[in-house]
mmCIF file of C-alpha atoms and ligand atoms in Angstrom:
data_model
loop_
_atom_site.group_PDB
_atom_site.id
_atom_site.type_symbol
_atom_site.label_atom_id
_atom_site.label_comp_id
_atom_site.label_asym_id
_atom_site.label_seq_id
_atom_site.Cartn_x
_atom_site.Cartn_y
_atom_site.Cartn_z
ATOM 1 C CA MET A 1 -0.177 0.009 -0.024
ATOM 2 C CA ARG A 2 1.318 3.416 -1.077
ATOM 3 C CA GLU A 3 2.040 5.759 1.923
ATOM 4 C CA SER A 4 2.546 9.135 0.338
ATOM 5 C CA TYR A 5 1.934 11.562 -2.832
ATOM 6 C CA LYS A 6 3.835 14.524 -3.710
ATOM 7 C CA ASN A 7 0.307 16.557 -3.529
ATOM 8 C CA VAL A 8 -3.217 16.375 -3.622
ATOM 9 C CA ALA A 9 -3.450 16.719 -7.353
ATOM 10 C CA ALA A 10 -1.242 13.696 -7.859
ATOM 11 C CA MET A 11 -3.084 11.675 -5.397
ATOM 12 C CA LEU A 12 -6.468 12.557 -7.018
ATOM 13 C CA ALA A 13 -5.054 11.780 -10.502
ATOM 14 C CA ASP A 14 -3.750 8.452 -9.382
ATOM 15 C CA LEU A 15 -6.603 7.184 -7.340
ATOM 16 C CA LYS A 16 -9.797 8.992 -8.086
ATOM 17 C CA PRO A 17 -10.691 7.820 -4.715
ATOM 18 C CA ILE A 18 -14.269 6.296 -3.985
ATOM 19 C CA ASP A 19 -13.712 6.552 -0.185
ATOM 20 C CA PRO A 20 -12.764 9.718 1.588
ATOM 21 C CA VAL A 21 -8.992 10.263 1.805
ATOM 22 C CA TYR A 22 -7.271 11.791 4.669
ATOM 23 C CA CYS A 23 -3.936 13.710 4.027
ATOM 24 C CA VAL A 24 -1.183 14.382 6.411
ATOM 25 C CA TYR A 25 1.100 17.437 5.757
ATOM 26 C CA PRO A 26 4.286 16.505 7.966
ATOM 27 C CA HIS A 27 5.875 20.019 7.014
ATOM 28 C CA VAL A 28 2.941 21.681 8.568
ATOM 29 C CA TYR A 29 3.078 19.297 11.702
ATOM 30 C CA CYS A 30 6.834 20.319 11.968
ATOM 31 C CA ALA A 31 6.183 23.969 11.734
ATOM 32 C CA THR A 32 3.257 23.793 14.455
ATOM 33 C CA ALA A 33 5.352 21.766 16.786
ATOM 34 C CA GLU A 34 8.290 24.060 16.622
ATOM 35 C CA GLU A 35 6.028 27.169 17.343
ATOM 36 C CA PHE A 36 4.558 25.355 20.500
ATOM 37 C CA LEU A 37 8.179 24.051 21.566
ATOM 38 C CA ALA A 38 9.602 27.462 21.160
ATOM 39 C CA GLY A 39 6.874 29.484 22.688
ATOM 40 C CA PHE A 40 5.799 27.456 25.714
ATOM 41 C CA PRO A 41 7.939 27.851 28.827
ATOM 42 C CA GLY A 42 8.545 24.208 29.682
ATOM 43 C CA ARG A 43 7.917 20.762 28.819
ATOM 44 C CA VAL A 44 5.320 19.939 25.895
ATOM 45 C CA LEU A 45 3.281 16.686 26.005
ATOM 46 C CA TYR A 46 1.123 15.932 22.933
ATOM 47 C CA ALA A 47 -2.279 15.035 24.121
ATOM 48 C CA ILE A 48 -2.626 12.112 21.792
ATOM 49 C CA LYS A 49 -6.455 11.748 22.069
ATOM 50 C CA ALA A 50 -6.651 14.576 19.508
ATOM 51 C CA ASN A 51 -5.204 12.559 16.845
ATOM 52 C CA ASN A 52 -3.631 8.996 17.180
ATOM 53 C CA GLU A 53 -3.306 8.485 13.533
ATOM 54 C CA PRO A 54 0.236 6.794 13.324
ATOM 55 C CA LYS A 55 1.388 9.158 10.379
ATOM 56 C CA VAL A 56 0.244 12.275 12.459
ATOM 57 C CA LEU A 57 2.108 10.850 15.642
ATOM 58 C CA GLN A 58 5.232 10.085 13.441
ATOM 59 C CA ALA A 59 5.128 13.665 11.997
ATOM 60 C CA LEU A 60 5.001 15.027 15.670
ATOM 61 C CA LEU A 61 7.735 12.952 16.766
ATOM 62 C CA ASP A 62 9.928 13.778 13.846
ATOM 63 C CA ALA A 63 9.149 17.616 14.553
ATOM 64 C CA GLY A 64 10.803 17.251 17.989
ATOM 65 C CA ILE A 65 7.799 16.094 20.502
ATOM 66 C CA GLU A 66 9.366 13.968 23.029
ATOM 67 C CA HIS A 67 6.524 13.678 25.550
ATOM 68 C CA ILE A 68 2.988 12.245 25.045
ATOM 69 C CA ASP A 69 0.036 12.574 27.274
ATOM 70 C CA CYS A 70 -2.141 9.140 27.125
ATOM 71 C CA ALA A 71 -5.202 8.252 28.626
ATOM 72 C CA SER A 72 -5.304 4.406 28.185
ATOM 73 C CA LEU A 73 -2.941 1.533 27.767
ATOM 74 C CA GLN A 74 -3.823 1.346 24.208
ATOM 75 C CA GLU A 75 -2.744 4.897 23.531
ATOM 76 C CA ILE A 76 0.490 3.899 25.401
ATOM 77 C CA ARG A 77 0.879 0.904 22.970
ATOM 78 C CA GLU A 78 0.371 3.314 19.970
ATOM 79 C CA VAL A 79 3.238 5.533 21.036
ATOM 80 C CA ARG A 80 5.551 2.448 21.702
ATOM 81 C CA ALA A 81 4.917 1.018 18.310
ATOM 82 C CA LEU A 82 6.663 4.026 16.900
ATOM 83 C CA SER A 83 9.027 5.106 19.635
ATOM 84 C CA GLN A 84 10.936 3.425 22.694
ATOM 85 C CA ASP A 85 12.375 6.632 23.648
ATOM 86 C CA VAL A 86 9.444 9.062 23.913
ATOM 87 C CA VAL A 87 8.146 9.459 27.460
ATOM 88 C CA CYS A 88 4.699 8.591 27.966
ATOM 89 C CA TYR A 89 2.272 10.022 30.732
ATOM 90 C CA PHE A 90 -0.810 8.169 31.886
ATOM 91 C CA MET A 91 -2.660 11.161 32.686
ATOM 92 C CA ASN A 92 -6.162 9.823 33.055
ATOM 93 C CA PRO A 93 -7.597 9.536 36.834
ATOM 94 C CA VAL A 94 -9.861 6.798 35.718
ATOM 95 C CA ARG A 95 -7.983 3.475 34.158
ATOM 96 C CA LEU A 96 -8.802 0.064 33.301
ATOM 97 C CA ARG A 97 -8.016 -2.446 36.217
ATOM 98 C CA GLY A 98 -4.447 -3.300 35.786
ATOM 99 C CA ALA A 99 -3.518 -0.773 33.183
ATOM 100 C CA ALA A 100 -1.424 1.411 35.487
ATOM 101 C CA ARG A 101 0.656 -1.985 36.419
ATOM 102 C CA THR A 102 1.123 -2.979 32.908
ATOM 103 C CA ALA A 103 2.093 0.669 31.727
ATOM 104 C CA GLN A 104 4.880 0.658 34.278
ATOM 105 C CA GLN A 105 6.068 -2.767 33.996
ATOM 106 C CA GLU A 106 6.053 -3.280 30.229
ATOM 107 C CA PHE A 107 6.022 0.229 28.917
ATOM 108 C CA GLY A 108 8.132 2.246 31.576
ATOM 109 C CA VAL A 109 5.451 4.661 32.244
ATOM 110 C CA ASN A 110 6.281 6.446 35.558
ATOM 111 C CA HIS A 111 3.819 9.537 35.483
ATOM 112 C CA PHE A 112 0.342 9.065 36.681
ATOM 113 C CA VAL A 113 -2.608 11.293 37.930
ATOM 114 C CA VAL A 114 -5.289 11.040 40.570
ATOM 115 C CA ASP A 115 -7.955 13.235 41.565
ATOM 116 C CA HIS A 116 -9.538 11.163 44.617
ATOM 117 C CA ALA A 117 -8.299 9.334 47.657
ATOM 118 C CA ALA A 118 -9.967 6.197 46.330
ATOM 119 C CA GLY A 119 -8.332 6.560 43.000
ATOM 120 C CA LEU A 120 -4.844 6.950 44.636
ATOM 121 C CA LYS A 121 -5.534 3.773 46.732
ATOM 122 C CA LEU A 122 -6.147 1.815 43.329
ATOM 123 C CA LEU A 123 -3.091 3.497 41.812
ATOM 124 C CA LEU A 124 -0.816 2.594 44.676
ATOM 125 C CA ASN A 125 -1.964 -0.923 44.448
ATOM 126 C CA GLU A 126 -0.755 -1.176 41.037
ATOM 127 C CA ILE A 127 2.658 0.896 40.760
ATOM 128 C CA ASP A 128 5.873 1.165 42.495
ATOM 129 C CA ALA A 129 5.483 4.515 44.099
ATOM 130 C CA LYS A 130 9.177 4.877 44.621
ATOM 131 C CA ARG A 131 9.797 5.493 41.186
ATOM 132 C CA SER A 132 6.579 7.427 40.267
ATOM 133 C CA VAL A 133 5.462 10.956 39.851
ATOM 134 C CA ILE A 134 1.965 11.209 40.882
ATOM 135 C CA PHE A 135 0.016 14.251 39.665
ATOM 136 C CA VAL A 136 -3.037 15.640 41.762
ATOM 137 C CA ARG A 137 -5.545 17.063 39.544
ATOM 138 C CA LEU A 138 -7.020 20.510 40.793
ATOM 139 C CA ALA A 139 -10.498 21.409 39.703
ATOM 140 C CA VAL A 140 -10.288 24.878 37.889
ATOM 141 C CA HIS A 141 -13.285 26.787 36.152
ATOM 142 C CA HIS A 142 -13.303 29.659 33.640
ATOM 143 C CA LYS A 143 -16.151 30.910 31.628
ATOM 144 C CA SER A 144 -14.197 31.373 28.397
ATOM 145 C CA ALA A 145 -13.587 27.613 28.039
ATOM 146 C CA ARG A 146 -16.044 26.077 25.471
ATOM 147 C CA VAL A 147 -15.672 22.803 27.353
ATOM 148 C CA ASP A 148 -15.417 22.756 31.020
ATOM 149 C CA LEU A 149 -13.280 19.579 31.738
ATOM 150 C CA SER A 150 -13.449 20.192 35.427
ATOM 151 C CA SER A 151 -17.114 19.070 35.472
ATOM 152 C CA LYS A 152 -15.863 15.504 35.146
ATOM 153 C CA PHE A 153 -12.134 15.627 36.713
ATOM 154 C CA GLY A 154 -10.419 17.526 39.322
ATOM 155 C CA ALA A 155 -10.359 17.667 43.281
ATOM 156 C CA SER A 156 -11.386 20.823 45.499
ATOM 157 C CA ALA A 157 -8.358 22.826 46.891
ATOM 158 C CA GLU A 158 -8.765 21.127 50.166
ATOM 159 C CA ASP A 159 -8.700 17.736 48.666
ATOM 160 C CA THR A 160 -5.920 18.536 46.527
ATOM 161 C CA LEU A 161 -3.786 19.545 49.567
ATOM 162 C CA THR A 162 -4.918 16.251 51.390
ATOM 163 C CA LEU A 163 -4.118 14.154 48.320
ATOM 164 C CA LEU A 164 -0.707 15.786 47.723
ATOM 165 C CA GLN A 165 0.265 15.024 51.328
ATOM 166 C CA ALA A 166 -0.847 11.336 50.663
ATOM 167 C CA VAL A 167 1.233 11.049 47.598
ATOM 168 C CA ALA A 168 4.240 12.383 49.204
ATOM 169 C CA ASP A 169 3.591 9.976 52.245
ATOM 170 C CA SER A 170 3.467 7.100 49.934
ATOM 171 C CA GLY A 171 7.012 7.540 48.660
ATOM 172 C CA ALA A 172 6.011 8.696 45.258
ATOM 173 C CA GLU A 173 6.920 12.351 44.081
ATOM 174 C CA PRO A 174 3.836 14.562 44.284
ATOM 175 C CA ALA A 175 3.083 16.862 41.538
ATOM 176 C CA LEU A 176 0.139 19.283 40.411
ATOM 177 C CA ALA A 177 -2.002 19.124 37.275
ATOM 178 C CA PHE A 178 -5.083 21.107 36.235
ATOM 179 C CA ASN A 179 -6.878 21.446 32.857
ATOM 180 C CA VAL A 180 -8.472 25.093 32.047
ATOM 181 C CA GLY A 181 -10.970 23.304 29.577
ATOM 182 C CA SER A 182 -10.882 22.881 25.718
ATOM 183 C CA GLN A 183 -11.186 25.624 23.025
ATOM 184 C CA VAL A 184 -10.196 28.047 25.724
ATOM 185 C CA MET A 185 -10.999 31.171 24.009
ATOM 186 C CA SER A 186 -9.202 33.766 26.510
ATOM 187 C CA PRO A 187 -5.692 33.517 27.602
ATOM 188 C CA ASP A 188 -6.822 35.010 30.739
ATOM 189 C CA ALA A 189 -8.374 31.648 31.742
ATOM 190 C CA TYR A 190 -4.822 30.373 32.090
ATOM 191 C CA VAL A 191 -3.979 33.497 34.359
ATOM 192 C CA HIS A 192 -6.879 32.555 36.584
ATOM 193 C CA SER A 193 -6.168 28.979 36.785
ATOM 194 C CA ILE A 194 -2.553 29.406 37.603
ATOM 195 C CA GLU A 195 -3.416 32.007 40.119
ATOM 196 C CA THR A 196 -5.711 29.386 41.653
ATOM 197 C CA ALA A 197 -2.979 26.909 41.626
ATOM 198 C CA ILE A 198 -0.482 29.008 43.262
ATOM 199 C CA GLY A 199 -3.005 29.999 46.090
ATOM 200 C CA VAL A 200 -3.370 26.253 46.805
ATOM 201 C CA LEU A 201 0.445 25.579 46.706
ATOM 202 C CA GLU A 202 0.970 28.307 49.096
ATOM 203 C CA ARG A 203 -0.689 26.194 51.702
ATOM 204 C CA LEU A 204 1.381 23.277 51.016
ATOM 205 C CA PRO A 205 4.235 22.645 53.538
ATOM 206 C CA PHE A 206 6.652 21.256 50.805
ATOM 207 C CA LYS A 207 7.589 22.269 47.276
ATOM 208 C CA LEU A 208 6.751 20.569 44.098
ATOM 209 C CA ARG A 209 8.968 20.211 40.861
ATOM 210 C CA LEU A 210 6.321 19.768 38.151
ATOM 211 C CA ILE A 211 3.222 21.687 37.298
ATOM 212 C CA ASP A 212 1.099 20.648 34.388
ATOM 213 C CA ILE A 213 -1.240 23.241 33.404
ATOM 214 C CA GLY A 214 -2.923 21.085 30.646
ATOM 215 C CA GLY A 215 -4.393 21.566 27.188
ATOM 216 C CA GLY A 216 -7.129 23.918 25.804
ATOM 217 C CA TYR A 217 -5.254 26.242 23.559
ATOM 218 C CA ALA A 218 -7.908 27.175 21.034
ATOM 219 C CA LYS A 219 -7.629 26.987 17.156
ATOM 220 C CA ALA A 220 -9.444 29.357 14.692
ATOM 221 C CA TYR A 221 -11.768 27.878 12.214
ATOM 222 C CA PRO A 222 -13.837 29.893 9.541
ATOM 223 C CA GLY A 223 -16.453 32.021 11.514
ATOM 224 C CA PHE A 224 -14.577 30.927 14.858
ATOM 225 C CA ALA A 225 -11.751 33.432 15.831
ATOM 226 C CA ALA A 226 -9.137 32.390 18.435
ATOM 227 C CA PRO A 227 -6.030 34.399 19.541
ATOM 228 C CA PRO A 228 -2.646 33.552 18.202
ATOM 229 C CA MET A 229 -0.717 30.943 20.425
ATOM 230 C CA SER A 230 1.858 33.843 21.337
ATOM 231 C CA ASP A 231 -0.989 35.376 23.418
ATOM 232 C CA TYR A 232 -1.301 32.152 25.547
ATOM 233 C CA PHE A 233 2.369 31.822 25.890
ATOM 234 C CA ALA A 234 2.742 35.476 27.048
ATOM 235 C CA ALA A 235 -0.234 35.360 29.431
ATOM 236 C CA ILE A 236 1.285 32.120 30.877
ATOM 237 C CA VAL A 237 4.793 33.403 31.212
ATOM 238 C CA LYS A 238 3.475 36.576 33.009
ATOM 239 C CA ALA A 239 1.312 34.562 35.494
ATOM 240 C CA ALA A 240 3.385 31.431 36.343
ATOM 241 C CA HIS A 241 5.315 32.554 39.235
ATOM 242 C CA PHE A 242 5.063 29.200 40.929
ATOM 243 C CA SER A 243 7.721 28.798 44.011
ATOM 244 C CA LEU A 244 8.874 25.371 42.788
ATOM 245 C CA LEU A 245 11.938 23.234 43.714
ATOM 246 C CA ASP A 246 15.290 24.252 41.776
ATOM 247 C CA ASN A 247 14.774 21.879 39.071
ATOM 248 C CA GLY A 248 11.032 22.788 38.581
ATOM 249 C CA GLU A 249 9.477 22.554 35.299
ATOM 250 C CA LEU A 250 6.011 23.876 33.922
ATOM 251 C CA MET A 251 4.386 21.376 31.451
ATOM 252 C CA ALA A 252 1.455 21.572 28.985
ATOM 253 C CA GLU A 253 -0.596 19.149 27.222
ATOM 254 C CA PRO A 254 -1.805 20.698 23.940
ATOM 255 C CA GLY A 255 -4.070 18.301 21.833
ATOM 256 C CA ARG A 256 -5.961 20.498 19.239
ATOM 257 C CA ALA A 257 -3.286 23.250 18.798
ATOM 258 C CA LEU A 258 -0.777 20.509 17.753
ATOM 259 C CA ALA A 259 -3.027 18.434 15.707
ATOM 260 C CA ALA A 260 -5.430 20.561 13.928
ATOM 261 C CA PRO A 261 -3.394 22.484 11.264
ATOM 262 C CA GLY A 262 -1.485 19.642 9.495
ATOM 263 C CA CYS A 263 -4.194 17.368 8.202
ATOM 264 C CA SER A 264 -6.945 17.524 5.391
ATOM 265 C CA ALA A 265 -9.915 15.533 4.422
ATOM 266 C CA ILE A 266 -10.990 15.073 0.852
ATOM 267 C CA ALA A 267 -14.615 14.035 0.181
ATOM 268 C CA GLU A 268 -16.403 13.339 -3.128
ATOM 269 C CA VAL A 269 -19.539 14.915 -4.150
ATOM 270 C CA LEU A 270 -22.000 12.092 -4.466
ATOM 271 C CA LEU A 271 -25.139 13.968 -5.513
ATOM 272 C CA ARG A 272 -26.098 17.798 -5.884
ATOM 273 C CA LYS A 273 -29.629 19.248 -5.411
ATOM 274 C CA ASP A 274 -29.199 23.019 -5.875
ATOM 275 C CA ASN A 275 -27.195 24.024 -2.927
ATOM 276 C CA LYS A 276 -27.162 20.663 -1.290
ATOM 277 C CA LEU A 277 -24.042 18.677 -1.659
ATOM 278 C CA TYR A 278 -24.135 15.047 -0.616
ATOM 279 C CA LEU A 279 -20.644 13.890 0.421
ATOM 280 C CA ASN A 280 -19.079 10.510 1.064
ATOM 281 C CA ASP A 281 -18.101 11.727 4.354
ATOM 282 C CA GLY A 282 -20.193 13.204 7.358
ATOM 283 C CA LEU A 283 -20.951 13.546 10.960
ATOM 284 C CA TYR A 284 -20.399 9.898 11.602
ATOM 285 C CA GLY A 285 -16.860 10.270 9.839
ATOM 286 C CA VAL A 286 -14.406 12.871 9.968
ATOM 287 C CA PHE A 287 -16.687 15.708 10.653
ATOM 288 C CA TRP A 288 -18.191 14.153 14.014
ATOM 289 C CA GLU A 289 -16.881 17.117 16.229
ATOM 290 C CA LEU A 290 -19.414 19.568 14.342
ATOM 291 C CA ARG A 291 -22.106 17.693 16.338
ATOM 292 C CA TYR A 292 -20.764 19.720 19.293
ATOM 293 C CA ASP A 293 -21.452 23.333 19.813
ATOM 294 C CA ALA A 294 -18.096 25.094 18.815
ATOM 295 C CA HIS A 295 -17.016 25.837 15.268
ATOM 296 C CA ASP A 296 -19.325 24.785 12.696
ATOM 297 C CA ARG A 297 -17.350 24.303 9.395
ATOM 298 C CA TYR A 298 -13.733 23.723 8.203
ATOM 299 C CA PRO A 299 -11.828 25.857 5.402
ATOM 300 C CA ALA A 300 -12.442 24.087 2.236
ATOM 301 C CA ARG A 301 -11.249 24.116 -1.645
ATOM 302 C CA ALA A 302 -12.905 22.292 -4.382
ATOM 303 C CA TRP A 303 -11.205 19.854 -6.940
ATOM 304 C CA HIS A 304 -12.282 19.077 -10.505
ATOM 305 C CA ASN A 305 -10.457 16.398 -12.576
ATOM 306 C CA ALA A 306 -7.523 16.653 -10.176
ATOM 307 C CA LYS A 307 -7.319 20.437 -10.587
ATOM 308 C CA PRO A 308 -8.227 23.190 -8.272
ATOM 309 C CA LEU A 309 -11.687 24.475 -9.194
ATOM 310 C CA ASN A 310 -12.065 28.084 -8.915
ATOM 311 C CA GLY A 311 -14.446 30.677 -10.174
ATOM 312 C CA PRO A 312 -17.483 32.405 -8.375
ATOM 313 C CA THR A 313 -18.812 30.836 -5.273
ATOM 314 C CA GLN A 314 -22.089 30.494 -3.299
ATOM 315 C CA PRO A 315 -22.854 28.977 0.087
ATOM 316 C CA PHE A 316 -23.671 25.288 0.096
ATOM 317 C CA GLN A 317 -25.146 22.929 2.661
ATOM 318 C CA LEU A 318 -23.102 19.619 3.008
ATOM 319 C CA LEU A 319 -24.774 16.408 3.887
ATOM 320 C CA GLY A 320 -23.068 13.067 4.952
ATOM 321 C CA PRO A 321 -23.938 9.700 3.216
ATOM 322 C CA THR A 322 -25.612 7.924 5.858
ATOM 323 C CA CYS A 323 -29.519 7.644 6.183
ATOM 324 C CA ASP A 324 -29.525 9.386 9.413
ATOM 325 C CA SER A 325 -31.336 12.774 8.687
ATOM 326 C CA ASP A 326 -29.315 14.406 11.295
ATOM 327 C CA ASP A 327 -26.102 13.683 9.275
ATOM 328 C CA LYS A 328 -25.732 17.318 7.888
ATOM 329 C CA LEU A 329 -22.908 19.655 8.645
ATOM 330 C CA PRO A 330 -24.180 22.657 10.719
ATOM 331 C CA GLY A 331 -22.517 25.619 8.557
ATOM 332 C CA LEU A 332 -22.695 26.668 5.132
ATOM 333 C CA VAL A 333 -19.539 26.393 3.134
ATOM 334 C CA GLU A 334 -18.586 28.845 0.315
ATOM 335 C CA LEU A 335 -17.786 26.759 -2.948
ATOM 336 C CA PRO A 336 -17.678 27.293 -6.485
ATOM 337 C CA VAL A 337 -21.195 27.604 -8.252
ATOM 338 C CA ASP A 338 -20.048 25.107 -10.832
ATOM 339 C CA ILE A 339 -19.187 22.235 -8.530
ATOM 340 C CA GLN A 340 -20.814 19.143 -9.539
ATOM 341 C CA ILE A 341 -21.006 15.303 -8.842
ATOM 342 C CA GLY A 342 -17.819 13.579 -9.101
ATOM 343 C CA ASP A 343 -15.773 16.738 -7.839
ATOM 344 C CA TYR A 344 -13.885 16.600 -4.583
ATOM 345 C CA ILE A 345 -13.992 18.883 -1.720
ATOM 346 C CA GLU A 346 -10.818 19.282 0.445
ATOM 347 C CA PHE A 347 -11.190 20.390 4.091
ATOM 348 C CA GLY A 348 -8.243 21.893 6.069
ATOM 349 C CA SER A 349 -7.513 22.320 9.742
ATOM 350 C CA ILE A 350 -9.244 19.100 10.321
ATOM 351 C CA GLY A 351 -6.482 17.471 12.328
ATOM 352 C CA ALA A 352 -8.041 17.450 15.820
ATOM 353 C CA TYR A 353 -10.737 15.406 17.226
ATOM 354 C CA SER A 354 -11.807 14.138 13.504
ATOM 355 C CA LEU A 355 -10.008 10.829 12.529
ATOM 356 C CA GLY A 356 -9.950 9.351 16.125
ATOM 357 C CA GLY A 357 -13.901 9.543 16.398
ATOM 358 C CA ARG A 358 -15.171 8.360 13.002
ATOM 359 C CA CYS A 359 -17.251 5.115 13.054
ATOM 360 C CA ASP A 360 -18.640 2.799 10.482
ATOM 361 C CA PHE A 361 -22.169 3.578 11.080
ATOM 362 C CA ASN A 362 -24.409 2.736 8.230
ATOM 363 C CA GLY A 363 -21.329 1.012 6.438
ATOM 364 C CA PHE A 364 -19.400 3.972 5.644
ATOM 365 C CA TYR A 365 -15.764 4.111 6.790
ATOM 366 C CA SER A 366 -12.547 5.221 5.202
ATOM 367 C CA ASN A 367 -8.855 4.368 6.432
ATOM 368 C CA LEU A 368 -7.123 5.893 3.321
ATOM 369 C CA VAL A 369 -4.471 7.943 4.923
ATOM 370 C CA PHE A 370 -1.420 9.605 2.784
ATOM 371 C CA ASN A 371 1.494 11.769 3.758
ATOM 372 C CA ILE A 372 1.817 14.832 1.179
ATOM 373 C CA THR A 373 5.570 15.290 0.631
ATOM 374 C CA ASP A 374 5.848 18.566 -1.314
ATOM 375 C CA PRO A 375 6.888 21.137 1.333
ATOM 376 C CA ASP A 376 5.118 23.936 -0.892
ATOM 377 C CA SER A 377 1.857 21.991 -0.729
ATOM 378 C CA LEU A 378 -0.474 23.365 2.027
ATOM 379 C CA PRO A 379 -4.060 22.227 3.246
ATOM 380 C CA PRO A 380 -6.782 24.815 2.665
ATOM 381 C CA GLY A 381 -7.144 27.414 5.235
HETATM 382 C C1 PLP B 401 -8.348 16.484 26.108
HETATM 383 C C2 PLP B 401 -7.218 16.738 27.072
HETATM 384 C C3 PLP B 401 -6.097 17.594 26.606
HETATM 385 C C4 PLP B 401 -5.922 18.153 25.186
HETATM 386 O O1 PLP B 401 -7.047 19.222 25.101
HETATM 387 P P1 PLP B 401 -6.974 20.214 23.684
HETATM 388 O O2 PLP B 401 -8.018 20.929 23.992
HETATM 389 O O3 PLP B 401 -6.919 19.467 22.528
HETATM 390 O O4 PLP B 401 -5.516 20.947 23.856
HETATM 391 C C5 PLP B 401 -5.119 17.751 27.439
HETATM 392 N N1 PLP B 401 -5.242 17.246 28.796
HETATM 393 C C6 PLP B 401 -6.172 16.209 29.100
HETATM 394 C C7 PLP B 401 -6.121 15.604 30.430
HETATM 395 C C8 PLP B 401 -7.260 16.257 28.270
HETATM 396 O O5 PLP B 401 -8.392 15.402 28.622
#
């Protein structure tokens, strides 16, 4: 099976694909990772749940990402299949029975997270505390987070202090983690959460080495503005006056910010009815995130006979191929008025929360993934 094409035109000319095709642009992943690694004042963990496609993971590893935030043993296995050197962190307070033990014994994982005394007890039954770092996850809230992750995980300030002491007593190294949310629209949310965390740590009788401030860095989409990454970094640098041990380090867990830009999805137009275009991919496929209330479309460009289709445009409604009447993309997308059956639409900025959530509902599923090798070739958007 072929792994790559020079560009999308070459792929379309060669394959005229019947199934949706997902394109990975490694040079875009490289630029995105370099920006984050250069800008964030600390250790950068890629949150693999945003996109666990091996070509995406490989592109990020090649770009210099050396730490991966995993939530399951399976994600740890997927990382280990590509690299023995990368450091995996098991950052889910809820794990399958035995998963932490296997992670440590077979895969060398030594970083874990808890947010409850019962969870700490379960974890300590499975791991060797002496060689482990256990993060306590503090609940933080901010109105600008589109998704408030603290509604599910995170301990109160009081419980966090008690848990940090219990971790220290177990012989493991205590550390602090929190997660502001996802699609956090305001860098102030990080300032607010960091100040909350500093307030909690002032009441702790010992110092910590590691503070993990989580993910959530927002990504812009058409009709959905987001601040540049540099605004987040500036806010974090200004606020993060933690009193840490001498070798202290800040950590971040970006998922979307690293995963989104370097991927495109290419769908065929199966049927056109006026301004309605029926595609071979939909809300049960790569577009599943559009079911949730955040952005409503991706940047798009049209292809005809393996060449870009230009000319005057109009807004189109896009519909998936399944028989579920809700399988419609929420936002209207501007495309050439001449677009017709058999043409393709390439959607950009679709690397985050896309490939990882598609399913085979109604019999539609594609796993055609190619690298695009021409560094001058860029996804739409
Ligand atoms: C989902 C998640 C992330 C990544 O979130 P993004 O919004 O994609 O940056 C990071 N850390 C944890 C614990 C998560 O659950």
